[in-house]
Amino acid sequence: MSQNSTISFSFELKDGDNGLKTLTYNVKDLRKVLESTVTEAEKLSEKFINFAAICTGIDSVNKTIGDFKSVLEDLTKAYSAQIEAETKLAVNMRNTMGVRDEDKQSIKDLCAAQQKLGVIGDEVQLAGAQESAT
């Protein structure tokens, strides 16, 4: 509340001198009540500001957790696709060609090396090798 604020009151004195004295006491009491109200309002305002900051922090944490969850879901899908491609390749190569584990590993290593070159993902290459094995 601003220091220059003005509050207007209308009153009527009926008791002569005592009325003015009573009015003076009432105005002092009113001033105390208004000052305590302003003090409490300022405290409440600070609490609302703190509450808003806490809510903003919680929202930020929630968003970060959501982003982290999304990344984990993407990684899980990629891992599942990789495992599926490797498993299909291993099964088909074993069933149709009778290859050893070392041979399967060399195909996986070759696909991983080509992926590092940025040509195509190794899970796609493994799927192609699996098709070739059938």
PDB file of C-alpha atoms in Angstrom:
ATOM      1  CA  MET A   1       0.000   0.000   0.000  1.00  0.00           C
ATOM      2  CA  SER A   2       1.322   3.415  -0.903  1.00  0.00           C
ATOM      3  CA  GLN A   3       2.245   5.957   1.796  1.00  0.00           C
ATOM      4  CA  ASN A   4       0.133   8.621   0.056  1.00  0.00           C
ATOM      5  CA  SER A   5      -3.119   6.643   0.037  1.00  0.00           C
ATOM      6  CA  THR A   6      -6.156   8.389   1.408  1.00  0.00           C
ATOM      7  CA  ILE A   7      -9.201   6.861   3.044  1.00  0.00           C
ATOM      8  CA  SER A   8     -12.237   9.093   3.619  1.00  0.00           C
ATOM      9  CA  PHE A   9     -14.782   8.597   6.416  1.00  0.00           C
ATOM     10  CA  SER A  10     -17.974  10.446   7.244  1.00  0.00           C
ATOM     11  CA  PHE A  11     -19.000  10.805  10.890  1.00  0.00           C
ATOM     12  CA  GLU A  12     -21.411  12.701  13.057  1.00  0.00           C
ATOM     13  CA  LEU A  13     -20.599  13.899  16.579  1.00  0.00           C
ATOM     14  CA  LYS A  14     -23.566  13.704  18.965  1.00  0.00           C
ATOM     15  CA  ASP A  15     -21.912  13.623  22.383  1.00  0.00           C
ATOM     16  CA  GLY A  16     -20.012  16.897  22.350  1.00  0.00           C
ATOM     17  CA  ASP A  17     -16.452  16.638  23.715  1.00  0.00           C
ATOM     18  CA  ASN A  18     -16.679  12.921  24.528  1.00  0.00           C
ATOM     19  CA  GLY A  19     -17.739  12.180  20.963  1.00  0.00           C
ATOM     20  CA  LEU A  20     -14.544  13.729  19.618  1.00  0.00           C
ATOM     21  CA  LYS A  21     -12.488  11.805  22.186  1.00  0.00           C
ATOM     22  CA  THR A  22     -14.208   8.528  21.256  1.00  0.00           C
ATOM     23  CA  LEU A  23     -13.702   9.265  17.580  1.00  0.00           C
ATOM     24  CA  THR A  24      -9.975   9.849  18.161  1.00  0.00           C
ATOM     25  CA  TYR A  25      -9.619   6.483  19.909  1.00  0.00           C
ATOM     26  CA  ASN A  26     -11.573   4.719  17.188  1.00  0.00           C
ATOM     27  CA  VAL A  27      -9.390   6.235  14.471  1.00  0.00           C
ATOM     28  CA  LYS A  28      -6.260   5.046  16.295  1.00  0.00           C
ATOM     29  CA  ASP A  29      -7.734   1.553  16.562  1.00  0.00           C
ATOM     30  CA  LEU A  30      -8.698   1.667  12.906  1.00  0.00           C
ATOM     31  CA  ARG A  31      -5.154   2.686  11.997  1.00  0.00           C
ATOM     32  CA  LYS A  32      -3.741  -0.288  13.962  1.00  0.00           C
ATOM     33  CA  VAL A  33      -6.126  -2.663  12.234  1.00  0.00           C
ATOM     34  CA  LEU A  34      -5.256  -1.256   8.797  1.00  0.00           C
ATOM     35  CA  GLU A  35      -1.517  -1.429   9.489  1.00  0.00           C
ATOM     36  CA  SER A  36      -1.766  -5.044  10.651  1.00  0.00           C
ATOM     37  CA  THR A  37      -3.902  -5.830   7.598  1.00  0.00           C
ATOM     38  CA  VAL A  38      -1.251  -4.352   5.309  1.00  0.00           C
ATOM     39  CA  THR A  39       1.476  -6.318   7.114  1.00  0.00           C
ATOM     40  CA  GLU A  40      -0.457  -9.572   6.769  1.00  0.00           C
ATOM     41  CA  ALA A  41      -1.212  -8.834   3.122  1.00  0.00           C
ATOM     42  CA  GLU A  42       2.501  -8.288   2.454  1.00  0.00           C
ATOM     43  CA  LYS A  43       3.340 -11.610   4.149  1.00  0.00           C
ATOM     44  CA  LEU A  44       0.655 -13.335   2.119  1.00  0.00           C
ATOM     45  CA  SER A  45       1.997 -11.765  -1.060  1.00  0.00           C
ATOM     46  CA  GLU A  46       5.467 -13.151  -0.286  1.00  0.00           C
ATOM     47  CA  LYS A  47       3.954 -16.593   0.298  1.00  0.00           C
ATOM     48  CA  PHE A  48       2.151 -16.446  -3.040  1.00  0.00           C
ATOM     49  CA  ILE A  49       5.381 -15.454  -4.776  1.00  0.00           C
ATOM     50  CA  ASN A  50       7.209 -18.352  -3.069  1.00  0.00           C
ATOM     51  CA  PHE A  51       4.362 -20.715  -3.954  1.00  0.00           C
ATOM     52  CA  ALA A  52       4.509 -19.604  -7.592  1.00  0.00           C
ATOM     53  CA  ALA A  53       8.270 -20.199  -7.659  1.00  0.00           C
ATOM     54  CA  ILE A  54       7.786 -23.662  -6.155  1.00  0.00           C
ATOM     55  CA  CYS A  55       5.091 -24.469  -8.723  1.00  0.00           C
ATOM     56  CA  THR A  56       7.372 -23.312 -11.523  1.00  0.00           C
ATOM     57  CA  GLY A  57      10.153 -25.529 -10.169  1.00  0.00           C
ATOM     58  CA  ILE A  58       7.833 -28.527  -9.895  1.00  0.00           C
ATOM     59  CA  ASP A  59       6.585 -27.917 -13.430  1.00  0.00           C
ATOM     60  CA  SER A  60      10.169 -27.784 -14.675  1.00  0.00           C
ATOM     61  CA  VAL A  61      11.032 -31.044 -12.896  1.00  0.00           C
ATOM     62  CA  ASN A  62       7.883 -32.645 -14.302  1.00  0.00           C
ATOM     63  CA  LYS A  63       8.812 -31.563 -17.834  1.00  0.00           C
ATOM     64  CA  THR A  64      12.358 -32.887 -17.379  1.00  0.00           C
ATOM     65  CA  ILE A  65      11.016 -36.231 -16.168  1.00  0.00           C
ATOM     66  CA  GLY A  66       8.661 -36.337 -19.160  1.00  0.00           C
ATOM     67  CA  ASP A  67      11.540 -35.603 -21.530  1.00  0.00           C
ATOM     68  CA  PHE A  68      13.673 -38.257 -19.834  1.00  0.00           C
ATOM     69  CA  LYS A  69      10.823 -40.767 -20.103  1.00  0.00           C
ATOM     70  CA  SER A  70      10.464 -39.987 -23.813  1.00  0.00           C
ATOM     71  CA  VAL A  71      14.190 -40.521 -24.392  1.00  0.00           C
ATOM     72  CA  LEU A  72      14.080 -43.822 -22.502  1.00  0.00           C
ATOM     73  CA  GLU A  73      11.096 -44.962 -24.567  1.00  0.00           C
ATOM     74  CA  ASP A  74      12.964 -44.111 -27.786  1.00  0.00           C
ATOM     75  CA  LEU A  75      16.065 -45.965 -26.584  1.00  0.00           C
ATOM     76  CA  THR A  76      13.957 -48.955 -25.563  1.00  0.00           C
ATOM     77  CA  LYS A  77      12.340 -49.083 -29.002  1.00  0.00           C
ATOM     78  CA  ALA A  78      15.726 -48.828 -30.712  1.00  0.00           C
ATOM     79  CA  TYR A  79      17.172 -51.541 -28.462  1.00  0.00           C
ATOM     80  CA  SER A  80      14.171 -53.796 -29.142  1.00  0.00           C
ATOM     81  CA  ALA A  81      14.545 -53.300 -32.905  1.00  0.00           C
ATOM     82  CA  GLN A  82      18.265 -54.079 -32.640  1.00  0.00           C
ATOM     83  CA  ILE A  83      17.697 -57.251 -30.600  1.00  0.00           C
ATOM     84  CA  GLU A  84      14.914 -58.385 -32.936  1.00  0.00           C
ATOM     85  CA  ALA A  85      17.108 -57.901 -36.023  1.00  0.00           C
ATOM     86  CA  GLU A  86      20.069 -59.692 -34.426  1.00  0.00           C
ATOM     87  CA  THR A  87      17.903 -62.574 -33.234  1.00  0.00           C
ATOM     88  CA  LYS A  88      16.231 -63.062 -36.617  1.00  0.00           C
ATOM     89  CA  LEU A  89      19.609 -62.965 -38.345  1.00  0.00           C
ATOM     90  CA  ALA A  90      21.096 -65.497 -35.943  1.00  0.00           C
ATOM     91  CA  VAL A  91      18.150 -67.877 -36.263  1.00  0.00           C
ATOM     92  CA  ASN A  92      18.047 -67.701 -40.068  1.00  0.00           C
ATOM     93  CA  MET A  93      21.810 -68.040 -40.473  1.00  0.00           C
ATOM     94  CA  ARG A  94      21.890 -71.002 -38.099  1.00  0.00           C
ATOM     95  CA  ASN A  95      18.883 -72.719 -39.748  1.00  0.00           C
ATOM     96  CA  THR A  96      19.800 -72.131 -43.390  1.00  0.00           C
ATOM     97  CA  MET A  97      23.565 -71.888 -43.405  1.00  0.00           C
ATOM     98  CA  GLY A  98      24.732 -73.654 -40.258  1.00  0.00           C
ATOM     99  CA  VAL A  99      27.076 -70.754 -39.332  1.00  0.00           C
ATOM    100  CA  ARG A 100      29.027 -70.470 -36.098  1.00  0.00           C
ATOM    101  CA  ASP A 101      28.654 -67.734 -33.485  1.00  0.00           C
ATOM    102  CA  GLU A 102      31.881 -66.124 -34.724  1.00  0.00           C
ATOM    103  CA  ASP A 103      30.415 -65.771 -38.226  1.00  0.00           C
ATOM    104  CA  LYS A 104      27.252 -64.128 -36.874  1.00  0.00           C
ATOM    105  CA  GLN A 105      29.364 -61.773 -34.770  1.00  0.00           C
ATOM    106  CA  SER A 106      31.472 -60.773 -37.765  1.00  0.00           C
ATOM    107  CA  ILE A 107      28.299 -59.787 -39.682  1.00  0.00           C
ATOM    108  CA  LYS A 108      27.111 -57.730 -36.679  1.00  0.00           C
ATOM    109  CA  ASP A 109      30.538 -56.069 -36.400  1.00  0.00           C
ATOM    110  CA  LEU A 110      30.518 -55.197 -40.109  1.00  0.00           C
ATOM    111  CA  CYS A 111      27.038 -53.651 -39.841  1.00  0.00           C
ATOM    112  CA  ALA A 112      28.096 -51.644 -36.762  1.00  0.00           C
ATOM    113  CA  ALA A 113      31.197 -50.349 -38.586  1.00  0.00           C
ATOM    114  CA  GLN A 114      29.110 -49.252 -41.581  1.00  0.00           C
ATOM    115  CA  GLN A 115      26.664 -47.516 -39.240  1.00  0.00           C
ATOM    116  CA  LYS A 116      29.543 -45.472 -37.822  1.00  0.00           C
ATOM    117  CA  LEU A 117      30.241 -44.275 -41.355  1.00  0.00           C
ATOM    118  CA  GLY A 118      26.722 -42.844 -41.354  1.00  0.00           C
ATOM    119  CA  VAL A 119      25.538 -44.887 -44.317  1.00  0.00           C
ATOM    120  CA  ILE A 120      22.606 -46.729 -42.746  1.00  0.00           C
ATOM    121  CA  GLY A 121      21.604 -48.033 -39.319  1.00  0.00           C
ATOM    122  CA  ASP A 122      22.969 -51.415 -38.340  1.00  0.00           C
ATOM    123  CA  GLU A 123      19.526 -52.766 -37.436  1.00  0.00           C
ATOM    124  CA  VAL A 124      18.415 -52.104 -41.040  1.00  0.00           C
ATOM    125  CA  GLN A 125      21.530 -53.819 -42.398  1.00  0.00           C
ATOM    126  CA  LEU A 126      20.958 -56.778 -40.056  1.00  0.00           C
ATOM    127  CA  ALA A 127      17.372 -57.047 -41.300  1.00  0.00           C
ATOM    128  CA  GLY A 128      18.689 -57.097 -44.864  1.00  0.00           C
ATOM    129  CA  ALA A 129      21.277 -59.754 -43.971  1.00  0.00           C
ATOM    130  CA  GLN A 130      18.529 -61.772 -42.314  1.00  0.00           C
ATOM    131  CA  GLU A 131      16.461 -61.614 -45.496  1.00  0.00           C
ATOM    132  CA  SER A 132      19.505 -62.672 -47.503  1.00  0.00           C
ATOM    133  CA  ALA A 133      20.055 -65.600 -45.153  1.00  0.00           C
ATOM    134  CA  THR A 134      16.568 -66.897 -45.900  1.00  0.00           C
TER     135      THR A 134
END
